[in-house]
Short mmCIF file of C-alpha atoms in Angstrom, two decimals:
data_model
loop_
_atom_site.label_atom_id
_atom_site.label_comp_id
_atom_site.label_asym_id
_atom_site.label_seq_id
_atom_site.Cartn_x
_atom_site.Cartn_y
_atom_site.Cartn_z
CA MET O 24 24.42 -15.32 13.29
CA ALA O 25 21.64 -12.86 14.06
CA GLY O 26 21.76 -11.59 10.49
CA LEU O 27 21.60 -15.12 9.12
CA ARG O 28 18.55 -15.92 11.25
CA GLU O 29 16.78 -12.77 10.08
CA ARG O 30 17.48 -13.59 6.44
CA LYS O 31 16.17 -17.11 6.94
CA LYS O 32 13.02 -15.76 8.58
CA GLU O 33 12.49 -13.34 5.72
CA ARG O 34 12.90 -16.13 3.14
CA THR O 35 10.34 -18.24 5.01
CA ARG O 36 7.95 -15.32 5.22
CA ARG O 37 8.24 -14.62 1.50
CA LEU O 38 7.79 -18.29 0.64
CA ILE O 39 4.59 -18.58 2.69
CA ALA O 40 3.15 -15.40 1.20
CA SER O 41 4.08 -16.44 -2.35
CA VAL O 42 2.54 -19.89 -1.99
CA ALA O 43 -0.62 -18.43 -0.47
CA LEU O 44 -1.06 -15.91 -3.27
CA GLU O 45 -0.61 -18.60 -5.92
CA LEU O 46 -3.28 -20.76 -4.30
CA PHE O 47 -5.66 -17.82 -3.83
CA ALA O 48 -5.20 -16.77 -7.45
CA GLU O 49 -5.84 -20.29 -8.72
CA ARG O 50 -8.83 -21.24 -6.55
CA GLY O 51 -10.12 -18.12 -4.84
CA PHE O 52 -9.51 -16.85 -1.33
CA ASP O 53 -12.39 -18.68 0.38
CA ALA O 54 -11.62 -22.03 -1.25
CA VAL O 55 -8.11 -22.29 0.20
CA THR O 56 -7.51 -23.33 3.82
CA VAL O 57 -4.64 -22.33 6.06
CA ASN O 58 -3.70 -26.01 6.39
CA GLU O 59 -3.37 -26.28 2.61
CA ILE O 60 -1.11 -23.23 2.51
CA ALA O 61 1.09 -24.59 5.28
CA ASP O 62 1.36 -27.96 3.52
CA ALA O 63 2.19 -26.36 0.17
CA ALA O 64 4.85 -24.16 1.79
CA ASP O 65 6.19 -27.14 3.75
CA VAL O 66 5.87 -25.39 7.11
CA ALA O 67 3.90 -26.16 10.24
CA LYS O 68 0.60 -24.38 10.74
CA ALA O 69 2.04 -22.81 13.90
CA THR O 70 4.95 -21.45 11.86
CA LEU O 71 2.58 -19.91 9.35
CA PHE O 72 0.64 -18.16 12.12
CA ALA O 73 3.90 -16.92 13.65
CA TYR O 74 4.43 -14.88 10.47
CA PHE O 75 0.82 -14.19 9.52
CA PRO O 76 -1.68 -14.12 12.41
CA THR O 77 -4.74 -14.44 10.16
CA LYS O 78 -5.55 -15.83 6.76
CA GLU O 79 -6.43 -12.31 5.58
CA SER O 80 -3.01 -11.00 6.59
CA LEU O 81 -1.42 -13.32 4.02
CA VAL O 82 -2.90 -11.02 1.38
CA LEU O 83 -3.23 -7.71 3.20
CA ASP O 84 0.28 -7.56 4.64
CA GLY O 85 1.65 -4.18 3.63
CA VAL O 86 -1.70 -2.64 2.67
CA ALA O 87 -1.83 0.87 4.19
CA GLY O 88 1.72 0.24 5.36
CA ASP O 89 2.88 3.81 4.81
CA ASP O 90 3.12 5.56 8.17
CA LEU O 91 1.60 8.84 7.01
CA ALA O 92 1.00 9.98 10.58
CA GLY O 93 4.64 9.29 11.45
CA ILE O 94 5.85 11.15 8.35
CA VAL O 95 3.89 14.23 9.37
CA ALA O 96 4.83 13.99 13.05
CA GLY O 97 8.53 13.58 12.25
CA ARG O 98 8.82 16.12 9.46
CA PRO O 99 11.74 18.59 9.59
CA SER O 100 11.18 21.98 11.15
CA GLY O 101 9.79 24.45 8.64
CA THR O 102 8.28 21.73 6.43
CA THR O 103 4.51 21.68 6.05
CA CYS O 104 2.57 18.45 6.38
CA LEU O 105 1.75 18.42 2.65
CA GLU O 106 5.39 19.08 1.72
CA ALA O 107 6.45 16.11 3.85
CA LEU O 108 3.78 13.85 2.35
CA ARG O 109 4.62 14.98 -1.19
CA ALA O 110 8.30 14.18 -0.62
CA HIS O 111 7.36 10.71 0.67
CA HIS O 112 5.14 9.91 -2.31
CA ARG O 113 7.66 11.41 -4.72
CA ALA O 114 10.31 9.05 -3.34
CA LEU O 115 7.96 6.08 -3.68
CA ALA O 116 7.21 6.96 -7.29
CA ALA O 117 10.91 7.32 -8.05
CA GLY O 118 11.70 3.90 -6.57
CA ARG O 119 12.45 1.24 -9.15
CA LEU O 120 10.00 -1.66 -8.94
CA PRO O 121 11.98 -4.86 -9.62
CA ASP O 122 10.59 -6.90 -12.49
CA SER O 123 10.53 -9.92 -10.18
CA ALA O 124 8.11 -8.09 -7.88
CA LEU O 125 5.68 -7.08 -10.61
CA GLU O 126 3.68 -10.27 -11.06
CA PRO O 127 3.32 -11.01 -7.32
CA LEU O 128 2.09 -7.44 -6.82
CA LEU O 129 -0.50 -7.76 -9.58
CA THR O 130 -1.58 -11.15 -8.25
CA ARG O 131 -2.15 -9.59 -4.84
CA VAL O 132 -4.23 -6.81 -6.42
CA ARG O 133 -6.34 -9.33 -8.36
CA VAL O 134 -6.95 -11.47 -5.27
CA ILE O 135 -8.04 -8.46 -3.21
CA GLN O 136 -10.24 -7.06 -5.97
CA GLY O 137 -11.84 -10.46 -6.50
CA ASP O 138 -13.03 -10.94 -2.93
CA PRO O 139 -15.55 -8.52 -1.33
CA ALA O 140 -14.45 -9.38 2.21
CA LEU O 141 -10.80 -8.68 1.39
CA ARG O 142 -11.73 -5.41 -0.30
CA GLY O 143 -13.62 -4.40 2.81
CA ALA O 144 -10.70 -5.36 5.06
CA ALA O 145 -8.30 -3.37 2.88
CA GLU O 146 -10.59 -0.35 3.05
CA ALA O 147 -10.72 -0.67 6.84
CA LEU O 148 -6.92 -0.57 6.99
CA LEU O 149 -6.87 2.52 4.79
CA TYR O 150 -9.50 4.16 6.99
CA ARG O 151 -7.40 3.49 10.09
CA GLN O 152 -4.39 5.01 8.34
CA ARG O 153 -6.47 8.08 7.54
CA ASP O 154 -7.73 8.29 11.13
CA GLN O 155 -4.17 8.16 12.49
CA LEU O 156 -3.12 10.93 10.10
CA ALA O 157 -6.05 13.09 11.20
CA GLU O 158 -5.09 12.61 14.84
CA VAL O 159 -1.58 13.94 14.21
CA LEU O 160 -2.81 16.81 12.05
CA SER O 161 -5.31 17.86 14.71
CA GLU O 162 -2.46 18.86 17.03
CA ASP O 163 -1.67 21.85 14.80
CA HIS O 164 -4.89 22.43 12.88
CA GLY O 165 -7.81 21.33 15.04
CA GLU O 166 -10.08 18.34 14.55
CA ARG O 167 -12.34 19.70 11.80
CA VAL O 168 -9.54 20.83 9.50
CA ALA O 169 -7.48 17.73 10.28
CA ALA O 170 -10.34 15.38 9.41
CA LEU O 171 -10.94 17.08 6.07
CA VAL O 172 -7.26 17.25 5.10
CA ALA O 173 -6.65 13.63 6.09
CA ALA O 174 -9.66 12.55 4.04
CA GLN O 175 -8.38 14.42 0.99
CA VAL O 176 -4.87 12.97 1.36
CA ALA O 177 -6.25 9.46 1.78
CA ALA O 178 -8.52 9.81 -1.26
CA SER O 179 -5.64 11.13 -3.34
CA GLN O 180 -3.38 8.29 -2.25
CA LEU O 181 -6.03 5.71 -3.12
CA ALA O 182 -6.53 7.30 -6.55
CA LEU O 183 -2.77 7.25 -7.17
CA GLN O 184 -2.57 3.57 -6.26
CA GLU O 185 -5.58 2.63 -8.38
CA SER O 186 -4.21 4.44 -11.43
CA PHE O 187 -0.79 2.83 -10.98
CA PHE O 188 -2.22 -0.68 -10.68
CA ARG O 189 -4.62 -0.13 -13.56
CA ARG O 190 -1.76 0.80 -15.87
CA LEU O 191 0.16 -2.31 -14.84
CA LEU O 192 -2.89 -4.53 -15.31
CA ASP O 193 -3.41 -2.96 -18.75
CA GLY O 194 0.09 -4.02 -19.76
CA ALA O 195 2.29 -1.02 -19.01
CA SER O 196 5.85 -1.78 -18.01
CA ALA O 197 7.02 -1.01 -14.49
CA ALA O 198 9.08 1.91 -15.85
CA GLU O 199 6.13 3.37 -17.78
CA ALA O 200 3.78 3.02 -14.82
CA GLY O 201 6.39 4.56 -12.54
CA ARG O 202 6.83 7.62 -14.76
CA ALA O 203 3.09 8.14 -14.94
CA LEU O 204 2.82 7.74 -11.17
CA ALA O 205 5.51 10.38 -10.63
CA ALA O 206 3.53 12.86 -12.75
CA ASP O 207 0.31 11.95 -10.95
CA VAL O 208 1.95 12.53 -7.55
CA GLU O 209 2.92 16.07 -8.54
CA LEU O 210 -0.57 16.79 -9.87
CA ALA O 211 -2.26 15.30 -6.80
CA PHE O 212 -0.26 17.39 -4.36
CA ASP O 213 -0.61 20.52 -6.48
CA LEU O 214 -4.36 20.03 -6.17
CA LEU O 215 -4.12 19.39 -2.43
CA GLU O 216 -2.02 22.50 -1.88
CA HIS O 217 -3.61 24.92 -4.33
CA GLY O 218 -6.93 23.52 -5.56
CA LEU O 219 -8.46 23.41 -9.03
CA ALA O 220 -7.96 27.12 -9.72
CA HIS O 221 -4.17 26.71 -9.64
CA THR O 222 -4.11 23.85 -12.13
CA ALA O 223 -6.50 25.69 -14.45
CA THR O 224 -4.13 28.66 -14.39
CA GLU O 225 -1.16 26.39 -15.11
CA ARG O 226 -2.84 25.02 -18.24
CA HIS O 227 -3.38 28.51 -19.57
#
């Protein structure tokens, strides 16, 4: 019974988010009210807020969801922080994006990109993720080094995401975008670990 309840909750959550994204994409984020979303999803307003505490969270749920600090803190003995983060991003790139998830993902990206307030909120979430990573890194490397490394990791991750979404928006298939992302992940972490001199040497 517990499993059935959880599946029902997840279906309701997905329905609310899907309806909200459709309305935001059609009319713009500011033009849609929470009451309208609840009505369209056929749920009570209180139910909607039980799943999504704010209107913004309907769009931003999952943004900066990777627990980079936790990945570094829980890495196996003998594994460097960059090796752990590379393995995490490599696994993400290798994951098969279902075709059914492609359009909702792109809709979410368009809605966020089309609203300055949402872009700012997304950036704030990414900054908090970076700050948490720096805090964990500082335990082994000190605050100055940790802050710089976390900033470089965060910037690389953002660049990887932007390139991936841009390819999808330009018409690439999920498989094509995934292969390009996998190559970009390797390049990004080669740069983080070895710098520009290493990649220049590799080309020659």
